[in-house]
């Protein structure tokens, strides 16, 4: 079931959301060191609480995945590492497209699986920046929906 969470509801689920994020990133962002991931984790709560719209896939009060949206841009999309390939990410993206007219996402160039997923969903690479938002040498791709 998809559900939009208010900021108060996000606070209630915050530990679960951060844990889901962490397990996902440790397993998928292999281009980052554990120390870098731990440093990023320090502000994940802020990112979760600051996006305008936040939708979760939830079953039996357990978060299976989430998407955060500002305007028409996906700011974050994470699915429980053990639930990948079951359509959760697709459901979240389609909800974001249909409800919020999402048409853009940025992704680390080294996160090949995510890039392939976004391309499968109709997004195409339109821009590349050689460094990330923190000035680190991790190229960022911008993808836009056709």
N, CA, C and O atoms as a GROMACS GRO file, in nm:
protein
  584
    1UNK      N    1   0.084  -0.118   0.000
    1UNK     CA    2   0.000   0.000   0.000
    1UNK      C    3   0.089   0.125   0.000
    1UNK      O    4   0.186   0.132   0.075
    2UNK      N    5   0.055   0.220  -0.083
    2UNK     CA    6   0.127   0.347  -0.085
    2UNK      C    7   0.056   0.446   0.006
    2UNK      O    8  -0.067   0.451   0.012
    3UNK      N    9   0.136   0.523   0.076
    3UNK     CA   10   0.080   0.622   0.169
    3UNK      C   11   0.172   0.743   0.172
    3UNK      O   12   0.294   0.731   0.181
    4UNK      N   13   0.110   0.861   0.165
    4UNK     CA   14   0.188   0.984   0.181
    4UNK      C   15   0.201   1.012   0.329
    4UNK      O   16   0.104   1.006   0.404
    5UNK      N   17   0.324   1.044   0.372
    5UNK     CA   18   0.347   1.072   0.513
    5UNK      C   19   0.367   1.221   0.535
    5UNK      O   20   0.441   1.288   0.463
    6UNK      N   21   0.300   1.272   0.636
    6UNK     CA   22   0.322   1.410   0.681
    6UNK      C   23   0.458   1.416   0.752
    6UNK      O   24   0.520   1.312   0.776
    7UNK      N   25   0.503   1.535   0.783
    7UNK     CA   26   0.630   1.548   0.856
    7UNK      C   27   0.622   1.481   0.992
    7UNK      O   28   0.719   1.420   1.037
    8UNK      N   29   0.509   1.492   1.057
    8UNK     CA   30   0.492   1.426   1.187
    8UNK      C   31   0.499   1.275   1.174
    8UNK      O   32   0.561   1.208   1.257
    9UNK      N   33   0.435   1.222   1.071
    9UNK     CA   34   0.441   1.077   1.048
    9UNK      C   35   0.583   1.033   1.013
    9UNK      O   36   0.627   0.926   1.053
   10UNK      N   37   0.654   1.116   0.938
   10UNK     CA   38   0.793   1.084   0.905
   10UNK      C   39   0.877   1.075   1.031
   10UNK      O   40   0.963   0.988   1.044
   11UNK      N   41   0.852   1.166   1.125
   11UNK     CA   42   0.926   1.164   1.252
   11UNK      C   43   0.900   1.032   1.326
   11UNK      O   44   0.992   0.974   1.385
   12UNK      N   45   0.776   0.985   1.323
   12UNK     CA   46   0.740   0.860   1.390
   12UNK      C   47   0.819   0.742   1.331
   12UNK      O   48   0.866   0.656   1.404
   13UNK      N   49   0.833   0.741   1.198
   13UNK     CA   50   0.901   0.631   1.128
   13UNK      C   51   1.050   0.658   1.103
   13UNK      O   52   1.116   0.577   1.037
   14UNK      N   53   1.103   0.768   1.154
   14UNK     CA   54   1.237   0.813   1.115
   14UNK      C   55   1.345   0.708   1.135
   14UNK      O   56   1.428   0.689   1.046
   15UNK      N   57   1.347   0.639   1.247
   15UNK     CA   58   1.450   0.537   1.269
   15UNK      C   59   1.441   0.427   1.163
   15UNK      O   60   1.544   0.382   1.111
   16UNK      N   61   1.320   0.384   1.131
   16UNK     CA   62   1.301   0.280   1.028
   16UNK      C   63   1.344   0.331   0.890
   16UNK      O   64   1.406   0.258   0.813
   17UNK      N   65   1.311   0.456   0.860
   17UNK     CA   66   1.347   0.514   0.731
   17UNK      C   67   1.498   0.525   0.716
   17UNK      O   68   1.554   0.492   0.611
   18UNK      N   69   1.565   0.570   0.820
   18UNK     CA   70   1.711   0.583   0.817
   18UNK      C   71   1.776   0.445   0.806
   18UNK      O   72   1.874   0.428   0.733
   19UNK      N   73   1.724   0.347   0.877
   19UNK     CA   74   1.778   0.210   0.869
   19UNK      C   75   1.763   0.155   0.727
   19UNK      O   76   1.856   0.094   0.674
   20UNK      N   77   1.646   0.175   0.667
   20UNK     CA   78   1.624   0.129   0.530
   20UNK      C   79   1.722   0.198   0.436
   20UNK      O   80   1.783   0.134   0.351
   21UNK      N   81   1.738   0.329   0.451
   21UNK     CA   82   1.832   0.406   0.370
   21UNK      C   83   1.973   0.348   0.385
   21UNK      O   84   2.041   0.323   0.286
   22UNK      N   85   2.015   0.327   0.509
   22UNK     CA   86   2.152   0.283   0.537
   22UNK      C   87   2.180   0.145   0.475
   22UNK      O   88   2.281   0.127   0.408
   23UNK      N   89   2.091   0.051   0.497
   23UNK     CA   90   2.109  -0.084   0.441
   23UNK      C   91   2.114  -0.079   0.288
   23UNK      O   92   2.192  -0.152   0.226
   24UNK      N   93   2.033   0.005   0.229
   24UNK     CA   94   2.032   0.019   0.085
   24UNK      C   95   2.164   0.076   0.036
   24UNK      O   96   2.226   0.021  -0.056
   25UNK      N   97   2.207   0.185   0.096
   25UNK     CA   98   2.328   0.254   0.050
   25UNK      C   99   2.452   0.168   0.072
   25UNK      O  100   2.540   0.164  -0.015
   26UNK      N  101   2.461   0.101   0.184
   26UNK     CA  102   2.577   0.013   0.210
   26UNK      C  103   2.587  -0.093   0.100
   26UNK      O  104   2.697  -0.129   0.059
   27UNK      N  105   2.474  -0.142   0.052
   27UNK     CA  106   2.472  -0.249  -0.048
   27UNK      C  107   2.477  -0.202  -0.193
   27UNK      O  108   2.516  -0.278  -0.281
   28UNK      N  109   2.438  -0.078  -0.218
   28UNK     CA  110   2.429  -0.032  -0.358
   28UNK      C  111   2.530   0.075  -0.394
   28UNK      O  112   2.566   0.088  -0.511
   29UNK      N  113   2.576   0.151  -0.298
   29UNK     CA  114   2.669   0.261  -0.326
   29UNK      C  115   2.812   0.215  -0.294
   29UNK      O  116   2.880   0.272  -0.209
   30UNK      N  117   2.855   0.112  -0.364
   30UNK     CA  118   2.984   0.050  -0.335
   30UNK      C  119   3.102   0.141  -0.370
   30UNK      O  120   3.216   0.112  -0.334
   31UNK      N  121   3.077   0.249  -0.438
   31UNK     CA  122   3.181   0.345  -0.473
   31UNK      C  123   3.213   0.437  -0.355
   31UNK      O  124   3.311   0.512  -0.359
   32UNK      N  125   3.130   0.433  -0.249
   32UNK     CA  126   3.154   0.512  -0.128
   32UNK      C  127   3.215   0.424  -0.020
   32UNK      O  128   3.187   0.305  -0.013
   33UNK      N  129   3.299   0.484   0.063
   33UNK     CA  130   3.353   0.411   0.177
   33UNK      C  131   3.248   0.410   0.289
   33UNK      O  132   3.155   0.491   0.288
   34UNK      N  133   3.265   0.318   0.384
   34UNK     CA  134   3.173   0.314   0.498
   34UNK      C  135   3.178   0.447   0.574
   34UNK      O  136   3.075   0.495   0.621
   35UNK      N  137   3.296   0.504   0.586
   35UNK     CA  138   3.310   0.633   0.655
   35UNK      C  139   3.230   0.743   0.583
   35UNK      O  140   3.164   0.824   0.648
   36UNK      N  141   3.236   0.745   0.452
   36UNK     CA  142   3.160   0.845   0.375
   36UNK      C  143   3.010   0.824   0.395
   36UNK      O  144   2.935   0.920   0.412
   37UNK      N  145   2.968   0.698   0.393
   37UNK     CA  146   2.826   0.669   0.414
   37UNK      C  147   2.783   0.710   0.554
   37UNK      O  148   2.676   0.768   0.572
   38UNK      N  149   2.866   0.681   0.653
   38UNK     CA  150   2.834   0.721   0.791
   38UNK      C  151   2.825   0.872   0.805
   38UNK      O  152   2.743   0.923   0.881
   39UNK      N  153   2.910   0.945   0.731
   39UNK     CA  154   2.904   1.092   0.734
   39UNK      C  155   2.775   1.142   0.669
   39UNK      O  156   2.712   1.235   0.720
   40UNK      N  157   2.736   1.082   0.558
   40UNK     CA  158   2.611   1.120   0.490
   40UNK      C  159   2.491   1.091   0.581
   40UNK      O  160   2.395   1.167   0.585
   41UNK      N  161   2.499   0.980   0.652
   41UNK     CA  162   2.389   0.939   0.740
   41UNK      C  163   2.355   1.047   0.844
   41UNK      O  164   2.241   1.054   0.891
   42UNK      N  165   2.451   1.130   0.878
   42UNK     CA  166   2.429   1.235   0.978
   42UNK      C  167   2.322   1.336   0.936
   42UNK      O  168   2.262   1.401   1.022
   43UNK      N  169   2.298   1.349   0.806
   43UNK     CA  170   2.197   1.447   0.764
   43UNK      C  171   2.082   1.384   0.685
   43UNK      O  172   2.003   1.456   0.623
   44UNK      N  173   2.070   1.252   0.687
   44UNK     CA  174   1.960   1.185   0.618
   44UNK      C  175   1.826   1.223   0.681
   44UNK      O  176   1.727   1.243   0.611
   45UNK      N  177   1.823   1.235   0.814
   45UNK     CA  178   1.697   1.272   0.880
   45UNK      C  179   1.649   1.409   0.830
   45UNK      O  180   1.530   1.427   0.804
   46UNK      N  181   1.741   1.504   0.816
   46UNK     CA  182   1.706   1.637   0.765
   46UNK      C  183   1.649   1.627   0.624
   46UNK      O  184   1.550   1.693   0.592
   47UNK      N  185   1.712   1.545   0.541
   47UNK     CA  186   1.667   1.530   0.402
   47UNK      C  187   1.526   1.471   0.398
   47UNK      O  188   1.441   1.518   0.323
   48UNK      N  189   1.502   1.369   0.479
   48UNK     CA  190   1.370   1.305   0.484
   48UNK      C  191   1.263   1.403   0.531
   48UNK      O  192   1.153   1.405   0.477
   49UNK      N  193   1.296   1.482   0.630
   49UNK     CA  194   1.197   1.574   0.687
   49UNK      C  195   1.178   1.700   0.604
   49UNK      O  196   1.077   1.770   0.618
   50UNK      N  197   1.273   1.731   0.516
   50UNK     CA  198   1.265   1.858   0.445
   50UNK      C  199   1.197   1.850   0.308
   50UNK      O  200   1.157   1.953   0.254
   51UNK      N  201   1.183   1.731   0.251
   51UNK     CA  202   1.119   1.725   0.119
   51UNK      C  203   0.971   1.760   0.132
   51UNK      O  204   0.908   1.735   0.235
   52UNK      N  205   0.917   1.818   0.025
   52UNK     CA  206   0.776   1.860   0.027
   52UNK      C  207   0.680   1.743   0.034
   52UNK      O  208   0.581   1.747   0.108
   53UNK      N  209   0.709   1.639  -0.043
   53UNK     CA  210   0.618   1.524  -0.050
   53UNK      C  211   0.698   1.398  -0.025
   53UNK      O  212   0.810   1.383  -0.074
   54UNK      N  213   0.639   1.307   0.051
   54UNK     CA  214   0.710   1.186   0.091
   54UNK      C  215   0.610   1.070   0.090
   54UNK      O  216   0.513   1.070   0.166
   55UNK      N  217   0.636   0.973   0.004
   55UNK     CA  218   0.545   0.860  -0.011
   55UNK      C  219   0.619   0.732   0.027
   55UNK      O  220   0.734   0.712  -0.010
   56UNK      N  221   0.551   0.646   0.102
   56UNK     CA  222   0.610   0.518   0.139
   56UNK      C  223   0.526   0.404   0.083
   56UNK      O  224   0.406   0.417   0.059
   57UNK      N  225   0.593   0.293   0.064
   57UNK     CA  226   0.526   0.166   0.042
   57UNK      C  227   0.530   0.097   0.178
   57UNK      O  228   0.638   0.076   0.233
   58UNK      N  229   0.415   0.063   0.231
   58UNK     CA  230   0.408   0.010   0.367
   58UNK      C  231   0.318  -0.113   0.371
   58UNK      O  232   0.212  -0.116   0.308
   59UNK      N  233   0.361  -0.212   0.446
   59UNK     CA  234   0.281  -0.333   0.464
   59UNK      C  235   0.300  -0.380   0.607
   59UNK      O  236   0.412  -0.395   0.655
   60UNK      N  237   0.188  -0.403   0.675
   60UNK     CA  238   0.192  -0.447   0.816
   60UNK      C  239   0.277  -0.353   0.901
   60UNK      O  240   0.354  -0.397   0.987
   61UNK      N  241   0.261  -0.223   0.876
   61UNK     CA  242   0.331  -0.118   0.949
   61UNK      C  243   0.483  -0.122   0.930
   61UNK      O  244   0.557  -0.066   1.011
   62UNK      N  245   0.529  -0.188   0.824
   62UNK     CA  246   0.672  -0.194   0.792
   62UNK      C  247   0.696  -0.122   0.660
   62UNK      O  248   0.629  -0.150   0.560
   63UNK      N  249   0.790  -0.030   0.660
   63UNK     CA  250   0.824   0.046   0.540
   63UNK      C  251   0.906  -0.042   0.446
   63UNK      O  252   1.010  -0.096   0.483
   64UNK      N  253   0.856  -0.056   0.322
   64UNK     CA  254   0.926  -0.137   0.222
   64UNK      C  255   1.008  -0.050   0.127
   64UNK      O  256   1.103  -0.098   0.066
   65UNK      N  257   0.971   0.077   0.116
   65UNK     CA  258   1.042   0.169   0.029
   65UNK      C  259   0.985   0.309   0.045
   65UNK      O  260   0.876   0.327   0.100
   66UNK      N  261   1.060   0.408  -0.004
   66UNK     CA  262   1.010   0.546   0.004
   66UNK      C  263   1.067   0.631  -0.107
   66UNK      O  264   1.173   0.602  -0.164
   67UNK      N  265   0.993   0.738  -0.136
   67UNK     CA  266   1.034   0.836  -0.236
   67UNK      C  267   1.008   0.975  -0.179
   67UNK      O  268   0.902   1.000  -0.122
   68UNK      N  269   1.106   1.064  -0.195
   68UNK     CA  270   1.091   1.203  -0.154
   68UNK      C  271   1.094   1.293  -0.275
   68UNK      O  272   1.177   1.276  -0.364
   69UNK      N  273   1.004   1.389  -0.278
   69UNK     CA  274   0.984   1.474  -0.396
   69UNK      C  275   0.981   1.621  -0.356
   69UNK      O  276   0.917   1.658  -0.258
   70UNK      N  277   1.051   1.703  -0.433
   70UNK     CA  278   1.037   1.849  -0.427
   70UNK      C  279   0.998   1.895  -0.566
   70UNK      O  280   1.066   1.867  -0.664
   71UNK      N  281   0.886   1.966  -0.573
   71UNK     CA  282   0.833   2.012  -0.701
   71UNK      C  283   0.819   1.892  -0.794
   71UNK      O  284   0.744   1.799  -0.764
   72UNK      N  285   0.889   1.891  -0.905
   72UNK     CA  286   0.877   1.780  -1.000
   72UNK      C  287   1.004   1.693  -1.003
   72UNK      O  288   1.030   1.625  -1.101
   73UNK      N  289   1.082   1.697  -0.895
   73UNK     CA  290   1.211   1.629  -0.889
   73UNK      C  291   1.212   1.523  -0.780
   73UNK      O  292   1.173   1.548  -0.666
   74UNK      N  293   1.258   1.404  -0.817
   74UNK     CA  294   1.280   1.299  -0.717
   74UNK      C  295   1.408   1.332  -0.644
   74UNK      O  296   1.515   1.340  -0.705
   75UNK      N  297   1.398   1.351  -0.514
   75UNK     CA  298   1.515   1.382  -0.432
   75UNK      C  299   1.576   1.256  -0.373
   75UNK      O  300   1.696   1.251  -0.344
   76UNK      N  301   1.494   1.152  -0.355
   76UNK     CA  302   1.542   1.027  -0.298
   76UNK      C  303   1.444   0.916  -0.331
   76UNK      O  304   1.323   0.938  -0.336
   77UNK      N  305   1.498   0.799  -0.353
   77UNK     CA  306   1.417   0.680  -0.377
   77UNK      C  307   1.497   0.561  -0.325
   77UNK      O  308   1.606   0.533  -0.373
   78UNK      N  309   1.441   0.492  -0.227
   78UNK     CA  310   1.509   0.376  -0.168
   78UNK      C  311   1.407   0.267  -0.142
   78UNK      O  312   1.296   0.292  -0.095
   79UNK      N  313   1.447   0.145  -0.173
   79UNK     CA  314   1.364   0.028  -0.151
   79UNK      C  315   1.442  -0.070  -0.064
   79UNK      O  316   1.562  -0.088  -0.082
   80UNK      N  317   1.374  -0.132   0.031
   80UNK     CA  318   1.435  -0.233   0.116
   80UNK      C  319   1.516  -0.328   0.029
   80UNK      O  320   1.466  -0.381  -0.070
   81UNK      N  321   1.641  -0.348   0.065
   81UNK     CA  322   1.733  -0.427  -0.016
   81UNK      C  323   1.681  -0.568  -0.042
   81UNK      O  324   1.711  -0.627  -0.146
   82UNK      N  325   1.603  -0.623   0.049
   82UNK     CA  326   1.547  -0.758   0.033
   82UNK      C  327   1.417  -0.759  -0.047
   82UNK      O  328   1.363  -0.866  -0.074
   83UNK      N  329   1.366  -0.643  -0.084
   83UNK     CA  330   1.240  -0.633  -0.158
   83UNK      C  331   1.259  -0.578  -0.299
   83UNK      O  332   1.162  -0.555  -0.371
   84UNK      N  333   1.384  -0.558  -0.338
   84UNK     CA  334   1.410  -0.505  -0.472
   84UNK      C  335   1.365  -0.605  -0.577
   84UNK      O  336   1.370  -0.726  -0.556
   85UNK      N  337   1.320  -0.554  -0.691
   85UNK     CA  338   1.276  -0.638  -0.800
   85UNK      C  339   1.132  -0.686  -0.786
   85UNK      O  340   1.086  -0.770  -0.863
   86UNK      N  341   1.059  -0.631  -0.686
   86UNK     CA  342   0.921  -0.673  -0.663
   86UNK      C  343   0.819  -0.566  -0.704
   86UNK      O  344   0.700  -0.579  -0.675
   87UNK      N  345   0.865  -0.462  -0.772
   87UNK     CA  346   0.773  -0.360  -0.822
   87UNK      C  347   0.750  -0.242  -0.728
   87UNK      O  348   0.671  -0.153  -0.760
   88UNK      N  349   0.816  -0.241  -0.614
   88UNK     CA  350   0.794  -0.132  -0.517
   88UNK      C  351   0.846   0.000  -0.572
   88UNK      O  352   0.776   0.101  -0.566
   89UNK      N  353   0.967   0.001  -0.625
   89UNK     CA  354   1.023   0.124  -0.682
   89UNK      C  355   0.938   0.174  -0.797
   89UNK      O  356   0.915   0.294  -0.810
   90UNK      N  357   0.892   0.083  -0.880
   90UNK     CA  358   0.807   0.120  -0.994
   90UNK      C  359   0.678   0.184  -0.945
   90UNK      O  360   0.636   0.286  -1.000
   91UNK      N  361   0.614   0.125  -0.844
   91UNK     CA  362   0.490   0.183  -0.788
   91UNK      C  363   0.516   0.324  -0.736
   91UNK      O  364   0.436   0.415  -0.760
   92UNK      N  365   0.626   0.342  -0.664
   92UNK     CA  366   0.658   0.473  -0.607
   92UNK      C  367   0.682   0.576  -0.717
   92UNK      O  368   0.632   0.689  -0.708
   93UNK      N  369   0.757   0.539  -0.820
   93UNK     CA  370   0.784   0.631  -0.932
   93UNK      C  371   0.655   0.667  -1.005
   93UNK      O  372   0.630   0.784  -1.034
   94UNK      N  373   0.572   0.567  -1.034
   94UNK     CA  374   0.447   0.595  -1.106
   94UNK      C  375   0.355   0.686  -1.025
   94UNK      O  376   0.290   0.774  -1.081
   95UNK      N  377   0.350   0.665  -0.895
   95UNK     CA  378   0.270   0.753  -0.809
   95UNK      C  379   0.326   0.896  -0.814
   95UNK      O  380   0.249   0.991  -0.822
   96UNK      N  381   0.457   0.909  -0.810
   96UNK     CA  382   0.520   1.041  -0.815
   96UNK      C  383   0.494   1.110  -0.949
   96UNK      O  384   0.468   1.230  -0.954
   97UNK      N  385   0.500   1.034  -1.056
   97UNK     CA  386   0.474   1.090  -1.190
   97UNK      C  387   0.328   1.132  -1.201
   97UNK      O  388   0.297   1.243  -1.246
   98UNK      N  389   0.238   1.044  -1.161
   98UNK     CA  390   0.095   1.071  -1.177
   98UNK      C  391   0.041   1.177  -1.082
   98UNK      O  392  -0.043   1.258  -1.121
   99UNK      N  393   0.090   1.179  -0.959
   99UNK     CA  394   0.037   1.272  -0.859
   99UNK      C  395   0.111   1.406  -0.857
   99UNK      O  396   0.051   1.510  -0.830
  100UNK      N  397   0.242   1.404  -0.885
  100UNK     CA  398   0.323   1.525  -0.870
  100UNK      C  399   0.395   1.566  -0.999
  100UNK      O  400   0.479   1.656  -0.997
  101UNK      N  401   0.363   1.500  -1.110
  101UNK     CA  402   0.422   1.532  -1.240
  101UNK      C  403   0.576   1.530  -1.234
  101UNK      O  404   0.642   1.611  -1.298
  102UNK      N  405   0.631   1.437  -1.158
  102UNK     CA  406   0.776   1.421  -1.150
  102UNK      C  407   0.831   1.392  -1.289
  102UNK      O  408   0.778   1.310  -1.363
  103UNK      N  409   0.940   1.462  -1.322
  103UNK     CA  410   1.003   1.438  -1.452
  103UNK      C  411   1.155   1.449  -1.448
  103UNK      O  412   1.220   1.456  -1.553
  104UNK      N  413   1.213   1.451  -1.327
  104UNK     CA  414   1.358   1.466  -1.318
  104UNK      C  415   1.412   1.396  -1.194
  104UNK      O  416   1.345   1.388  -1.090
  105UNK      N  417   1.534   1.345  -1.207
  105UNK     CA  418   1.605   1.283  -1.095
  105UNK      C  419   1.754   1.296  -1.121
  105UNK      O  420   1.798   1.298  -1.236
  106UNK      N  421   1.833   1.305  -1.014
  106UNK     CA  422   1.978   1.303  -1.025
  106UNK      C  423   2.028   1.176  -0.959
  106UNK      O  424   1.969   1.127  -0.862
  107UNK      N  425   2.137   1.124  -1.012
  107UNK     CA  426   2.186   0.995  -0.965
  107UNK      C  427   2.338   0.990  -0.980
  107UNK      O  428   2.393   1.042  -1.077
  108UNK      N  429   2.405   0.928  -0.883
  108UNK     CA  430   2.548   0.906  -0.898
  108UNK      C  431   2.575   0.822  -1.022
  108UNK      O  432   2.510   0.719  -1.042
  109UNK      N  433   2.670   0.865  -1.103
  109UNK     CA  434   2.704   0.791  -1.224
  109UNK      C  435   2.748   0.647  -1.193
  109UNK      O  436   2.726   0.557  -1.274
  110UNK      N  437   2.809   0.627  -1.078
  110UNK     CA  438   2.857   0.495  -1.040
  110UNK      C  439   2.746   0.404  -0.988
  110UNK      O  440   2.769   0.285  -0.966
  111UNK      N  441   2.627   0.456  -0.969
  111UNK     CA  442   2.513   0.377  -0.922
  111UNK      C  443   2.440   0.321  -1.045
  111UNK      O  444   2.329   0.362  -1.078
  112UNK      N  445   2.505   0.226  -1.110
  112UNK     CA  446   2.462   0.175  -1.240
  112UNK      C  447   2.323   0.112  -1.234
  112UNK      O  448   2.242   0.134  -1.324
  113UNK      N  449   2.294   0.036  -1.128
  113UNK     CA  450   2.162  -0.028  -1.118
  113UNK      C  451   2.051   0.075  -1.114
  113UNK      O  452   1.947   0.057  -1.178
  114UNK      N  453   2.071   0.183  -1.039
  114UNK     CA  454   1.968   0.287  -1.031
  114UNK      C  455   1.950   0.356  -1.165
  114UNK      O  456   1.837   0.385  -1.206
  115UNK      N  457   2.060   0.383  -1.233
  115UNK     CA  458   2.050   0.447  -1.365
  115UNK      C  459   1.970   0.358  -1.460
  115UNK      O  460   1.883   0.406  -1.532
  116UNK      N  461   2.000   0.229  -1.460
  116UNK     CA  462   1.927   0.135  -1.547
  116UNK      C  463   1.778   0.134  -1.511
  116UNK      O  464   1.693   0.130  -1.599
  117UNK      N  465   1.748   0.138  -1.381
  117UNK     CA  466   1.608   0.139  -1.337
  117UNK      C  467   1.537   0.264  -1.387
  117UNK      O  468   1.427   0.256  -1.443
  118UNK      N  469   1.598   0.381  -1.367
  118UNK     CA  470   1.536   0.506  -1.412
  118UNK      C  471   1.517   0.504  -1.564
  118UNK      O  472   1.415   0.550  -1.614
  119UNK      N  473   1.615   0.453  -1.636
  119UNK     CA  474   1.602   0.445  -1.781
  119UNK      C  475   1.489   0.351  -1.820
  119UNK      O  476   1.414   0.378  -1.913
  120UNK      N  477   1.477   0.241  -1.749
  120UNK     CA  478   1.366   0.147  -1.773
  120UNK      C  479   1.231   0.217  -1.751
  120UNK      O  480   1.133   0.184  -1.818
  121UNK      N  481   1.228   0.311  -1.658
  121UNK     CA  482   1.104   0.384  -1.628
  121UNK      C  483   1.081   0.502  -1.724
  121UNK      O  484   0.984   0.576  -1.708
  122UNK      N  485   1.170   0.520  -1.822
  122UNK     CA  486   1.148   0.623  -1.924
  122UNK      C  487   1.234   0.747  -1.908
  122UNK      O  488   1.220   0.840  -1.988
  123UNK      N  489   1.320   0.752  -1.810
  123UNK     CA  490   1.409   0.867  -1.791
  123UNK      C  491   1.530   0.853  -1.882
  123UNK      O  492   1.577   0.742  -1.909
  124UNK      N  493   1.581   0.966  -1.929
  124UNK     CA  494   1.699   0.969  -2.015
  124UNK      C  495   1.801   1.067  -1.958
  124UNK      O  496   1.765   1.171  -1.902
  125UNK      N  497   1.927   1.032  -1.972
  125UNK     CA  498   2.036   1.119  -1.921
  125UNK      C  499   2.040   1.246  -2.004
  125UNK      O  500   2.046   1.242  -2.127
  126UNK      N  501   2.036   1.361  -1.934
  126UNK     CA  502   2.038   1.490  -2.003
  126UNK      C  503   2.156   1.577  -1.962
  126UNK      O  504   2.186   1.676  -2.029
  127UNK      N  505   2.224   1.541  -1.851
  127UNK     CA  506   2.334   1.625  -1.805
  127UNK      C  507   2.427   1.541  -1.717
  127UNK      O  508   2.386   1.441  -1.659
  128UNK      N  509   2.552   1.584  -1.709
  128UNK     CA  510   2.651   1.519  -1.623
  128UNK      C  511   2.737   1.626  -1.557
  128UNK      O  512   2.791   1.714  -1.624
  129UNK      N  513   2.749   1.617  -1.424
  129UNK     CA  514   2.837   1.705  -1.349
  129UNK      C  515   2.951   1.619  -1.295
  129UNK      O  516   2.927   1.510  -1.244
  130UNK      N  517   3.075   1.666  -1.305
  130UNK     CA  518   3.189   1.583  -1.266
  130UNK      C  519   3.205   1.564  -1.114
  130UNK      O  520   3.277   1.475  -1.070
  131UNK      N  521   3.137   1.648  -1.036
  131UNK     CA  522   3.146   1.636  -0.890
  131UNK      C  523   3.006   1.636  -0.829
  131UNK      O  524   2.911   1.684  -0.890
  132UNK      N  525   2.996   1.582  -0.708
  132UNK     CA  526   2.866   1.581  -0.641
  132UNK      C  527   2.842   1.712  -0.567
  132UNK      O  528   2.924   1.804  -0.574
  133UNK      N  529   2.730   1.721  -0.497
  133UNK     CA  530   2.692   1.846  -0.428
  133UNK      C  531   2.787   1.884  -0.316
  133UNK      O  532   2.784   1.997  -0.269
  134UNK      N  533   2.871   1.791  -0.273
  134UNK     CA  534   2.966   1.818  -0.164
  134UNK      C  535   3.106   1.846  -0.218
  134UNK      O  536   3.201   1.861  -0.141
  135UNK      N  537   3.119   1.852  -0.350
  135UNK     CA  538   3.247   1.879  -0.411
  135UNK      C  539   3.336   1.757  -0.425
  135UNK      O  540   3.454   1.769  -0.459
  136UNK      N  541   3.281   1.639  -0.397
  136UNK     CA  542   3.358   1.516  -0.409
  136UNK      C  543   3.355   1.466  -0.554
  136UNK      O  544   3.261   1.495  -0.628
  137UNK      N  545   3.459   1.392  -0.595
  137UNK     CA  546   3.471   1.350  -0.735
  137UNK      C  547   3.382   1.231  -0.772
  137UNK      O  548   3.431   1.130  -0.822
  138UNK      N  549   3.253   1.244  -0.745
  138UNK     CA  550   3.156   1.143  -0.782
  138UNK      C  551   3.058   1.206  -0.881
  138UNK      O  552   2.969   1.281  -0.841
  139UNK      N  553   3.077   1.177  -1.009
  139UNK     CA  554   2.992   1.240  -1.111
  139UNK      C  555   2.844   1.215  -1.088
  139UNK      O  556   2.802   1.106  -1.048
  140UNK      N  557   2.766   1.318  -1.113
  140UNK     CA  558   2.620   1.313  -1.096
  140UNK      C  559   2.554   1.328  -1.233
  140UNK      O  560   2.586   1.419  -1.309
  141UNK      N  561   2.462   1.237  -1.262
  141UNK     CA  562   2.385   1.244  -1.385
  141UNK      C  563   2.248   1.300  -1.355
  141UNK      O  564   2.187   1.265  -1.253
  142UNK      N  565   2.198   1.384  -1.442
  142UNK     CA  566   2.060   1.430  -1.436
  142UNK      C  567   1.985   1.352  -1.543
  142UNK      O  568   2.027   1.344  -1.658
  143UNK      N  569   1.872   1.295  -1.501
  143UNK     CA  570   1.787   1.220  -1.594
  143UNK      C  571   1.651   1.287  -1.598
  143UNK      O  572   1.599   1.328  -1.494
  144UNK      N  573   1.595   1.297  -1.717
  144UNK     CA  574   1.462   1.357  -1.733
  144UNK      C  575   1.371   1.258  -1.802
  144UNK      O  576   1.414   1.176  -1.884
  145UNK      N  577   1.246   1.267  -1.766
  145UNK     CA  578   1.145   1.179  -1.825
  145UNK      C  579   1.115   1.224  -1.967
  145UNK      O  580   1.093   1.342  -1.991
  146UNK      N  581   1.115   1.130  -2.061
  146UNK     CA  582   1.083   1.161  -2.201
  146UNK      C  583   0.942   1.213  -2.214
  146UNK      O  584   0.898   1.245  -2.324
   0.00000   0.00000   0.00000
